[in-house]
CSV table of C-alpha atoms in Angstrom, one decimal:
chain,number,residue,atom,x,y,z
A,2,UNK,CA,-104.1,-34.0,-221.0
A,3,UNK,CA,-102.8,-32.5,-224.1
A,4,UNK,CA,-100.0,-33.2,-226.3
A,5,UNK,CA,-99.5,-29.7,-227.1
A,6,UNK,CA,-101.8,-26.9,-225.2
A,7,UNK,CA,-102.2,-24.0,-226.9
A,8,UNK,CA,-105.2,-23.5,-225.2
A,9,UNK,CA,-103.7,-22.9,-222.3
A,10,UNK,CA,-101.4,-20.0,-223.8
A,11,UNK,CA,-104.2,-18.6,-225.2
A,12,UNK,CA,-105.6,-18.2,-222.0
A,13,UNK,CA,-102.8,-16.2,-220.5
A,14,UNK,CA,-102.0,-14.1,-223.7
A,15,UNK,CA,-106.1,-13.8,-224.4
A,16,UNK,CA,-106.3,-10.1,-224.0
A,17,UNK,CA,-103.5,-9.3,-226.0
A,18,UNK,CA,-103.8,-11.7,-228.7
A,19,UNK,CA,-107.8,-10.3,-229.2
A,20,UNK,CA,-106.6,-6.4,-228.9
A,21,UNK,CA,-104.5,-7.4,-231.4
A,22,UNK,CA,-106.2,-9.2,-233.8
A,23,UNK,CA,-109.4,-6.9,-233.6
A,24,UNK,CA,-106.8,-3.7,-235.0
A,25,UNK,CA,-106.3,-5.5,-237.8
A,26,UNK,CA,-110.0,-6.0,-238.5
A,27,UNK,CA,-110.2,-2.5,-237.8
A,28,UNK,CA,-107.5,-1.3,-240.4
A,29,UNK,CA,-109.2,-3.9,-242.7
A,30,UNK,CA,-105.4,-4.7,-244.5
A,31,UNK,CA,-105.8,-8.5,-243.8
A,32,UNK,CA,-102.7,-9.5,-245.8
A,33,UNK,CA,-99.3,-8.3,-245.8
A,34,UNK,CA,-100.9,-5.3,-242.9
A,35,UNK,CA,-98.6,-2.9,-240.5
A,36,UNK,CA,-98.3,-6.1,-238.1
A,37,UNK,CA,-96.5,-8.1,-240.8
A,38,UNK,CA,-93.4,-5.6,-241.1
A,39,UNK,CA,-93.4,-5.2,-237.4
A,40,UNK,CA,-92.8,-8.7,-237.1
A,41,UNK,CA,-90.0,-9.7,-239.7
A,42,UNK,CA,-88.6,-6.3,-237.7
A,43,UNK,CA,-88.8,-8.3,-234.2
A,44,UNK,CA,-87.9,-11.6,-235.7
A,45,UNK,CA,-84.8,-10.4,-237.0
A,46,UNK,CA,-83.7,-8.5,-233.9
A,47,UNK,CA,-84.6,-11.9,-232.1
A,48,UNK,CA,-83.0,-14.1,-234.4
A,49,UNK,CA,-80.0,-11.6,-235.1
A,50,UNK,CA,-79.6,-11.5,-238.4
A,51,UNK,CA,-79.9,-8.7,-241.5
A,52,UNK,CA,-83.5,-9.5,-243.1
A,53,UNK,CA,-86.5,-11.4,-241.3
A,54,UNK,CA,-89.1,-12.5,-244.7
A,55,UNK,CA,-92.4,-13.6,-243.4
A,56,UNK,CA,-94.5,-16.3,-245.6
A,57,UNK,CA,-97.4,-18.2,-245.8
A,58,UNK,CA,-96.0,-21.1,-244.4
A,59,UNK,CA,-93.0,-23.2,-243.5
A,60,UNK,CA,-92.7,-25.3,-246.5
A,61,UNK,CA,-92.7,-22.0,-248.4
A,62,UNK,CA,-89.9,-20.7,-246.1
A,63,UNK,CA,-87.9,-23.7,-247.8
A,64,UNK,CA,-88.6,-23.1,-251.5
A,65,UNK,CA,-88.2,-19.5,-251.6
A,66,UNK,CA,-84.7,-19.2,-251.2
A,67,UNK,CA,-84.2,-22.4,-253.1
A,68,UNK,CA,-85.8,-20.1,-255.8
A,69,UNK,CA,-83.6,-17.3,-254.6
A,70,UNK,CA,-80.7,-19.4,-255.0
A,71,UNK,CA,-81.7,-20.8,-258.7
A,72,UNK,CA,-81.4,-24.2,-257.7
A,73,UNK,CA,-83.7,-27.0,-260.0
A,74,UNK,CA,-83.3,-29.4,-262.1
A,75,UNK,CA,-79.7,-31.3,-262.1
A,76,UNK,CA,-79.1,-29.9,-258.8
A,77,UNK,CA,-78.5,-31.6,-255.3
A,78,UNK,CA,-79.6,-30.5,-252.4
A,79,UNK,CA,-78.2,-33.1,-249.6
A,80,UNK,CA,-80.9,-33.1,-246.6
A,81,UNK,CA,-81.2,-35.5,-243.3
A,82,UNK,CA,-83.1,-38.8,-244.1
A,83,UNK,CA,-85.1,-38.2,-240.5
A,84,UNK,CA,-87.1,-35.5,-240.7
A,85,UNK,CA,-90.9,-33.8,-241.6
A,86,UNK,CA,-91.5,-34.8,-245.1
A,87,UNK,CA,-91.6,-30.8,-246.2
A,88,UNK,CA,-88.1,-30.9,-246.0
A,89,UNK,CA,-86.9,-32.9,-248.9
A,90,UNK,CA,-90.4,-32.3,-250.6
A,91,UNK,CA,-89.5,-28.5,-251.3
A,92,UNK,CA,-86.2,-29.6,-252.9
A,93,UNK,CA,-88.2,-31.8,-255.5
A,94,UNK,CA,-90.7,-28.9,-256.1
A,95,UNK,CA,-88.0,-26.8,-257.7
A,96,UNK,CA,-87.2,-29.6,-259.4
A,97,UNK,CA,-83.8,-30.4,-257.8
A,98,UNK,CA,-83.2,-33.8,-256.0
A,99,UNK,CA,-83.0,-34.7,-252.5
A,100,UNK,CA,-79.4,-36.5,-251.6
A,101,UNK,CA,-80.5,-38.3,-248.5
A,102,UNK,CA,-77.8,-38.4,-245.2
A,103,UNK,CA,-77.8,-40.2,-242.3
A,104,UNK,CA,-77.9,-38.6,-238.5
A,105,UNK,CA,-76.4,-38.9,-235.7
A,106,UNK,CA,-78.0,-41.5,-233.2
A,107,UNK,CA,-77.2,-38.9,-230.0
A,108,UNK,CA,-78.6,-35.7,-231.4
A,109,UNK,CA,-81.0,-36.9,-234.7
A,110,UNK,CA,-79.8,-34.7,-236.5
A,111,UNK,CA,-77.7,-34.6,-239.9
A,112,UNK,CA,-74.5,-36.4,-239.4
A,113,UNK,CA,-71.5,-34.1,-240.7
A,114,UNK,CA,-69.2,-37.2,-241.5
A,115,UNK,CA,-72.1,-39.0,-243.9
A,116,UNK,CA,-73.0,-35.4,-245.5
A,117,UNK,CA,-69.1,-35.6,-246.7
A,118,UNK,CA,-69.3,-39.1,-248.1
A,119,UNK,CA,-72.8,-38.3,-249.7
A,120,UNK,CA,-71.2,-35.3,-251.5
A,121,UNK,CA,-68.0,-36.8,-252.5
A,122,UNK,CA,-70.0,-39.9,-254.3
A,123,UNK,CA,-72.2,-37.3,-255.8
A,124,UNK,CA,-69.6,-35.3,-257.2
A,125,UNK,CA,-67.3,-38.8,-258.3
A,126,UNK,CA,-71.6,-40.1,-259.8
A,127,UNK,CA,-71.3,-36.9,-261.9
A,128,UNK,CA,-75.0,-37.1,-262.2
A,129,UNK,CA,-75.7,-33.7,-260.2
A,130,UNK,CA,-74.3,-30.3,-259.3
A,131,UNK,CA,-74.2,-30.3,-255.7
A,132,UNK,CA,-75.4,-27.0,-254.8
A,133,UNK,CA,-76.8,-27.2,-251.0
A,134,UNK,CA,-76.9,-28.5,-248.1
A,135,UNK,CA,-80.2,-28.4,-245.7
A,136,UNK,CA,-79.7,-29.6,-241.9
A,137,UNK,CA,-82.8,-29.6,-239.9
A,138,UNK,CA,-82.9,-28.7,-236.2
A,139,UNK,CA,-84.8,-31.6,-235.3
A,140,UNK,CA,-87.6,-31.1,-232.3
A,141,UNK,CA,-85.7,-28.4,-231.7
A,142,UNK,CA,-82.0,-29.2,-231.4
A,143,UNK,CA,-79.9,-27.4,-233.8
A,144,UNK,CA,-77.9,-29.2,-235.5
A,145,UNK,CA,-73.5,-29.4,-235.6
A,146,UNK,CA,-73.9,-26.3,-238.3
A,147,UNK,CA,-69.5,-25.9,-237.4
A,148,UNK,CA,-69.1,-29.1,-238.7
A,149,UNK,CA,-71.6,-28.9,-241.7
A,150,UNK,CA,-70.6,-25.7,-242.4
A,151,UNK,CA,-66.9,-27.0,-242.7
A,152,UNK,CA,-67.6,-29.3,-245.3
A,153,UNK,CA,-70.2,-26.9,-247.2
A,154,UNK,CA,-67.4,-24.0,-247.4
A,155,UNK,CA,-65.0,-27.0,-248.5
A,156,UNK,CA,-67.3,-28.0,-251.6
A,157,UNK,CA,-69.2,-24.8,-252.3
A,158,UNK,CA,-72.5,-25.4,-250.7
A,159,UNK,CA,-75.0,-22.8,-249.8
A,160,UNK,CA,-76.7,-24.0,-246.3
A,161,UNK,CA,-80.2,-23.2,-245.7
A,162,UNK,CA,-81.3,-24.2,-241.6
A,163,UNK,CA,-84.4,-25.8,-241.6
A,164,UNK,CA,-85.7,-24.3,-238.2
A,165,UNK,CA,-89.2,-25.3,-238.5
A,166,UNK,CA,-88.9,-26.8,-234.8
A,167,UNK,CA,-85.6,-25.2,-233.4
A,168,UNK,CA,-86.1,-21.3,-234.4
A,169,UNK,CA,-84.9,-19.6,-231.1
A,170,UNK,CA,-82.9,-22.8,-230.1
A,171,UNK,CA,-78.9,-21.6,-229.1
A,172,UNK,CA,-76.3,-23.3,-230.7
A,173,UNK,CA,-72.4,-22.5,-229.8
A,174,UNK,CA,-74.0,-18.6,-228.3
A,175,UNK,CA,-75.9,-18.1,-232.0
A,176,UNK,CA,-80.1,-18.1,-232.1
A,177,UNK,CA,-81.6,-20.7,-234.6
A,178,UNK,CA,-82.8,-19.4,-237.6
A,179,UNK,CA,-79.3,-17.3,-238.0
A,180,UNK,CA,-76.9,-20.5,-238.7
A,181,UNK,CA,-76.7,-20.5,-242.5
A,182,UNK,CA,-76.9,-18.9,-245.3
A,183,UNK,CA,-80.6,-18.7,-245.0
A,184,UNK,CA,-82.8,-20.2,-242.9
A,185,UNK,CA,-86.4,-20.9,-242.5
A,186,UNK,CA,-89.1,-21.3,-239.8
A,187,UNK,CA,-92.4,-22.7,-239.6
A,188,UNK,CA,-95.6,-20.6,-237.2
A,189,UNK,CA,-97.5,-23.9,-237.8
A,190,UNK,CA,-99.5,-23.3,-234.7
A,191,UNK,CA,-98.2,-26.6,-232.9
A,192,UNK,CA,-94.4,-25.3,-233.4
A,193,UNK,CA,-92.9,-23.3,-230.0
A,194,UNK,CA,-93.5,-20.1,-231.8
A,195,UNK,CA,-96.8,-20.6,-233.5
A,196,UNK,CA,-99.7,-18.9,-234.7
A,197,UNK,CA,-103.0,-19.6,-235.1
A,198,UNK,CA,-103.0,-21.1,-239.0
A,199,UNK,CA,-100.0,-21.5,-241.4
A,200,UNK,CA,-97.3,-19.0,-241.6
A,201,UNK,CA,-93.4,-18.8,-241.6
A,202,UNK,CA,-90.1,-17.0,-242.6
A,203,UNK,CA,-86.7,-17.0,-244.0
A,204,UNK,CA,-83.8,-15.4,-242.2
A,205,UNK,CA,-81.0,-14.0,-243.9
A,206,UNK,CA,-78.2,-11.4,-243.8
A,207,UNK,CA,-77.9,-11.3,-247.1
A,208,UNK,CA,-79.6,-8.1,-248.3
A,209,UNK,CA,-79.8,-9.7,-252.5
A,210,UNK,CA,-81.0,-12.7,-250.8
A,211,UNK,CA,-83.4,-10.7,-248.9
A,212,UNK,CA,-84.6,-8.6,-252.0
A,213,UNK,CA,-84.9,-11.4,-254.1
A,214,UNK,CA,-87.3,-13.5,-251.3
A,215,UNK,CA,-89.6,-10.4,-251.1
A,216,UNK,CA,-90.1,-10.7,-255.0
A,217,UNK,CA,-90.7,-14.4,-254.7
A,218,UNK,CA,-93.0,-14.1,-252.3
A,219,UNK,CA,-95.5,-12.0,-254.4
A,220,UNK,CA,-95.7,-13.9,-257.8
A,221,UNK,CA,-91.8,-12.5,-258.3
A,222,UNK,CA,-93.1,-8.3,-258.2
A,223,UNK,CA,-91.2,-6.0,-259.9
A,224,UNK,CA,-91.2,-2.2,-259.1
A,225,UNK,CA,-94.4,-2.3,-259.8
A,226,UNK,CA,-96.9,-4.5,-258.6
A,227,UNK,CA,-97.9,-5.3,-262.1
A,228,UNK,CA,-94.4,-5.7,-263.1
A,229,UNK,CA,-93.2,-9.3,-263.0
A,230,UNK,CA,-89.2,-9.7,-263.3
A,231,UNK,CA,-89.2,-13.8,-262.0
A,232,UNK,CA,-91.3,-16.4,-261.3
A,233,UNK,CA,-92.9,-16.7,-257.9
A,234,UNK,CA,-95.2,-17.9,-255.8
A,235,UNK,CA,-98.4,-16.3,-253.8
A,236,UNK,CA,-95.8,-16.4,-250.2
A,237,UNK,CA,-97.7,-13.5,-248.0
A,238,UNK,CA,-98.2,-14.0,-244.8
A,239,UNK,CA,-101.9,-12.8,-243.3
A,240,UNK,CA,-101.8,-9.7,-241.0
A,241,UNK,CA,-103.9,-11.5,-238.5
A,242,UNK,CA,-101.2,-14.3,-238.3
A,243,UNK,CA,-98.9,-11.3,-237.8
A,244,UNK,CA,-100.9,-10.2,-235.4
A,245,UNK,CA,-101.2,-13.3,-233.0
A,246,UNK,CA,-97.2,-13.8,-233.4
A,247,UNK,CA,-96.2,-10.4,-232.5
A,248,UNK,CA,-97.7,-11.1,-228.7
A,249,UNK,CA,-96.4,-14.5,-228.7
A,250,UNK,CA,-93.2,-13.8,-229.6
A,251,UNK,CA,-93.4,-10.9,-226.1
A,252,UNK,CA,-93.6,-14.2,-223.7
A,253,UNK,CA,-91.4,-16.8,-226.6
A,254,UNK,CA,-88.0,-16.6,-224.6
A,255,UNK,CA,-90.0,-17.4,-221.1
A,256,UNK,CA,-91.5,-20.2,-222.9
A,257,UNK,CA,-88.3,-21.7,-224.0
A,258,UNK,CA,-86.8,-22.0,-220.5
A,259,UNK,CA,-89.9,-23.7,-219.2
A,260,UNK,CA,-89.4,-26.1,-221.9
A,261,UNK,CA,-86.6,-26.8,-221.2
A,262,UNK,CA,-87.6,-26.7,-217.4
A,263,UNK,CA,-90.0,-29.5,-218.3
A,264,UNK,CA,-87.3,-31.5,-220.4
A,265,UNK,CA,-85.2,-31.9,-217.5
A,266,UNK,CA,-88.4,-33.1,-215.3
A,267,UNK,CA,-88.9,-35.7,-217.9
A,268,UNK,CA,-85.5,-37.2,-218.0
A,269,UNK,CA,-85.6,-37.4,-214.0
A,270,UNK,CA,-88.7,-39.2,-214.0
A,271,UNK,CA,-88.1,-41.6,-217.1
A,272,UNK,CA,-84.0,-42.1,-216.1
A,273,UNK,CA,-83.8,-46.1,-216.6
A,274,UNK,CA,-87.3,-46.4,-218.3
A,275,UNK,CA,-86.3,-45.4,-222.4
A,276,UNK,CA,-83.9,-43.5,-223.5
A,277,UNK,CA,-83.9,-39.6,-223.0
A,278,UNK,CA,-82.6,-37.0,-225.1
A,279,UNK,CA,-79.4,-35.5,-223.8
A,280,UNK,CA,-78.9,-31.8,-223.1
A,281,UNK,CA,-75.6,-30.9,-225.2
A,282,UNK,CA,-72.8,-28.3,-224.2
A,283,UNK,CA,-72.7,-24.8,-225.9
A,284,UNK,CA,-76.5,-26.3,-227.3
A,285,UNK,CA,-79.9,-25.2,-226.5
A,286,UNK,CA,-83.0,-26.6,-227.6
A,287,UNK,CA,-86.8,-25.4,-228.1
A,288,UNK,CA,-88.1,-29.0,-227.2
A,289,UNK,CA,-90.4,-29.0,-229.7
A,290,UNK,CA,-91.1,-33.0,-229.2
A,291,UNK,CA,-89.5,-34.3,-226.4
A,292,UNK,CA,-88.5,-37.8,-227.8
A,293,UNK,CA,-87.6,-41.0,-226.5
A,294,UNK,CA,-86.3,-44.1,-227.5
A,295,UNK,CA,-87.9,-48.0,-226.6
A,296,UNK,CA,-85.7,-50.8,-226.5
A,297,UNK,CA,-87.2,-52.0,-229.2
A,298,UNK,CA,-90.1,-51.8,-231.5
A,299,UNK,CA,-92.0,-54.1,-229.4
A,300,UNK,CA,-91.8,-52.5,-226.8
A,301,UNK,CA,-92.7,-48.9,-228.0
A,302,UNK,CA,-95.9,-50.9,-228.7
A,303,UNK,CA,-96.0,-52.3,-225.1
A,304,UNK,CA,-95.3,-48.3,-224.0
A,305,UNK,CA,-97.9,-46.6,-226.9
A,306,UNK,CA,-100.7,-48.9,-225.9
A,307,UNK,CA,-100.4,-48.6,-222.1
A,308,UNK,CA,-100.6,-44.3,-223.0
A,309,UNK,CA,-103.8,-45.1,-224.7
A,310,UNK,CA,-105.6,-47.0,-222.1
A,311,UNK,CA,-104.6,-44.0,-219.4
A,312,UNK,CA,-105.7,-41.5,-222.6
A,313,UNK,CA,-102.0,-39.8,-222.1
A,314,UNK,CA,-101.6,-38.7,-226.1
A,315,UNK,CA,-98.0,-39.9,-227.6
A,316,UNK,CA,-96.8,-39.6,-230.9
A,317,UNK,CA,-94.0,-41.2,-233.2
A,318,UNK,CA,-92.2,-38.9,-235.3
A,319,UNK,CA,-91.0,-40.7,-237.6
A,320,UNK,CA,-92.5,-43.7,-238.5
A,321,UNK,CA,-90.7,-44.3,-241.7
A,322,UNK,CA,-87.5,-42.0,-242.8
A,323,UNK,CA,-87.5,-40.1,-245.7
A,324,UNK,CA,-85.3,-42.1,-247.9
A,325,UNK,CA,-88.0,-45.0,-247.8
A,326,UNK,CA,-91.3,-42.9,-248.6
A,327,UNK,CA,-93.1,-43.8,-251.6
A,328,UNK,CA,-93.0,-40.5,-253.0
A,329,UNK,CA,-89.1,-41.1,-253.6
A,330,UNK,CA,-89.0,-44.4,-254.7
A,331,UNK,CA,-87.6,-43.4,-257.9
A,332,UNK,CA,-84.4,-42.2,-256.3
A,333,UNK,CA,-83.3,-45.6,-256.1
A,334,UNK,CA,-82.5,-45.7,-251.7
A,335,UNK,CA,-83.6,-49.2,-250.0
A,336,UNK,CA,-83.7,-50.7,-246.8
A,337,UNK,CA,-80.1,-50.7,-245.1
A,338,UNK,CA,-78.9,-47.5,-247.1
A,339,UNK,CA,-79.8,-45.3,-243.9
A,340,UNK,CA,-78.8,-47.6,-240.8
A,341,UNK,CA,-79.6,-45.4,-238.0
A,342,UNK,CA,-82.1,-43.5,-239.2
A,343,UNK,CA,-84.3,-46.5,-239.5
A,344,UNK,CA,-83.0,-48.4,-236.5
A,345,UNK,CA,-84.5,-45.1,-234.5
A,346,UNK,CA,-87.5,-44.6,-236.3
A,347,UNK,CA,-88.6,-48.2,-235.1
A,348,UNK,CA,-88.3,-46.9,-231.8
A,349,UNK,CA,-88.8,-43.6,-230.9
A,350,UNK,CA,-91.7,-41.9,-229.7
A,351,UNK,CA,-92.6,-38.4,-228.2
A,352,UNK,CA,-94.5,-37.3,-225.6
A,353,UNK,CA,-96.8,-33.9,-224.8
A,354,UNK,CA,-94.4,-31.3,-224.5
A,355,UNK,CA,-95.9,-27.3,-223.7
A,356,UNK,CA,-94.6,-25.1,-221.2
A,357,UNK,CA,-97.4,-25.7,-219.1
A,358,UNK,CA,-97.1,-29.3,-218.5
A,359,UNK,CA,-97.0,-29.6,-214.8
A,360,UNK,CA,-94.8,-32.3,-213.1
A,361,UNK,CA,-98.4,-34.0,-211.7
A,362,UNK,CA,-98.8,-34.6,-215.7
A,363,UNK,CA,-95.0,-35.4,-215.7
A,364,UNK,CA,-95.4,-38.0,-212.9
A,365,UNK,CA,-98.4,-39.3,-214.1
A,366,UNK,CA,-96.9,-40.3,-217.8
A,367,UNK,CA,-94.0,-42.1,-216.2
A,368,UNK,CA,-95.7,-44.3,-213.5
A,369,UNK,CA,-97.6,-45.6,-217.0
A,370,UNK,CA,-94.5,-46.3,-218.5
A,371,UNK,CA,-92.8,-48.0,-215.6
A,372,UNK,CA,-95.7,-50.5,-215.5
A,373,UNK,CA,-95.5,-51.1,-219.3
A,374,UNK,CA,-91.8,-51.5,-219.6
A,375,UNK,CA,-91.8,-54.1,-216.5
């Protein structure tokens, strides 16, 4: 069993993902190629929005329009305390500083009410100039972007979505990766779109944004390409990435129900077991993870041994939350400053979610947990 089969995809895509990939080495353009404009084309009819930027990766999909939107040193960029590290490490490579918030113990994600607190003691600190504010759509439930959005427009924040796991998630009749004023996606090729290396893009309807992104993303090009008006970064996305994500982005929308398909076979089978994760009115998610929650620490470690022995993979994202990772110890956050976040991270766990999971597999993981939990 696998935790994420992309083998699997491959087979059923395998003649389309190969004709595709052998035009490019055909055309020989291996970087920045026909199949790269195609897709941001695609992407941006998908996602609705103005301007689809495709990058090298997801964690550039986060500093570029930080760039864009000149925000460095002094600055505050107010980001979820639960979440990949890339997240708040992209703020702190422009040189701006992560202001940690709290979630929401229902959803994971970024909770509205703590973001306002967080930016009125910044403001009343006097330390920074809140700037932005960066929800993520954590395994891939979009966050309350009304709500956030409410108190951005109230204090002058630019939002940038961090869709890495919920690009093409719904949230109030709006696709993922359209709820800011950016946002940015990660083709990391365990993500529900993903290709087969690193890759990503920004989404925005903003057509100086927009400009100002495709400058960034090749060393901050002029007119000319030996014209340098900004400093950039080397963002371009490979045309064979382009290539694979074009096809998979033909059967994406298919894929998304049967996750969500597989979601709901979960919570039947585990219902009384660990805690599932809800399915939310006006909200759609991409299931990225499918997550759980343990009673208790203990018995997670009860639960993540029993998967072992019967070699079912799990996971735990996140073991520790951002707030507490060494890299920000200067920052000044401690135990206790982040309640919920690190009551959850001592408990959840995830378990293999593709659309091809089969309720066998589904079955199979929750008789294992039924014998650990009793």
């Amino acid at each position: 069993m696998q935790f994420i089969d992309i083998k699997m995809q491959y087979a059923l895509l395998k003649d389309r993902i190969d004709a595709g990939i052998h035009a490019v080495l055909d055309h020989g353009m291996f970087i920045m190629g026909p199949e790269v404009g195609m897709l941001e084309e695609r992407l941006a009819a998908f996602a609705g929005v103005r301007h689809a930027v495709a990058c090298s990766s997801g964690t550039d999909a986060l500093i570029m329009p930080l760039m864009a939107w000149n925000i460095g040193p002094g600055d505050a960029v107010f980001t979820t305390a639960f979440s990949f590290f890339a997240t708040a490490e992209a703020v702190a490579l422009v040189g701006a500083e992560p202001v940690f918030v709290d979630i929401r113990p229902e959803t994971f994600n970024m909770d509205a009410g703590r973001l306002e607190e967080a930016v009125e003691r910044t403001k009343k600190e006097g330390r920074l100039r809140p700037k932005a504010v960066l929800p993520v759509d954590l395994f891939g439930l979009p966050a309350d972007y009304e709500a956030i959005g409410a108190v951005a427009q109230e204090h002058g924040l630019l939002v940038l979505e961090d869709a890495a796991q919920g690009f093409g998630g719904r949230y109030k009749g709006r696709v993922a990766g359209s709820l800011g004023d950016a946002a940015a996606t990660s083709f990391f090729p365990a993500k529900p779109l993903g290709c087969y290396g690193d890759g990503g893009a920004i989404f925005t309807d903003d057509d100086e944004t927009a400009a100002l992104l495709r400058s960034i993303r090749v060393h901050g090009q002029g007119a000319d390409r030996y014209e340098n008006v900004r400093i950039g970064l080397n963002g371009r996305l490979d045309s064979l990435q382009a290539a694979v994500l074009l096809q998979k982005l033909e059967v994406f929308q298919a894929e998304i129900g049967l996750r969500n398909d597989v979601a709901r076979s979960y919570n039947e089978a585990l219902n009384g077991l660990v805690k599932t994760p809800g399915f939310h009115q006006e909200l759609l998610s991409t299931w990225a993870q499918y997550s759980v929650l343990a009673q208790s620490a203990a018995q997670r470690k009860a639960i993540m041994k029993a998967l072992q022995m019967a070699d079912i993979p799990a996971m735990v994202y996140y073991k520790k939350p951002l707030h507490l990772q060494q890299a920000f110890a200067g920052l000044g956050y401690g135990e206790g400053d982040m309640p919920v976040a690190e009551e959850i991270s001592q408990r959840i766990f995830s378990l293999p979610m593709h659309p091809y999971l089969e309720e066998a597999d589904i079955k199979r993981i929750a008789d294992v947990i039924a014998s650990a939990v009793r």
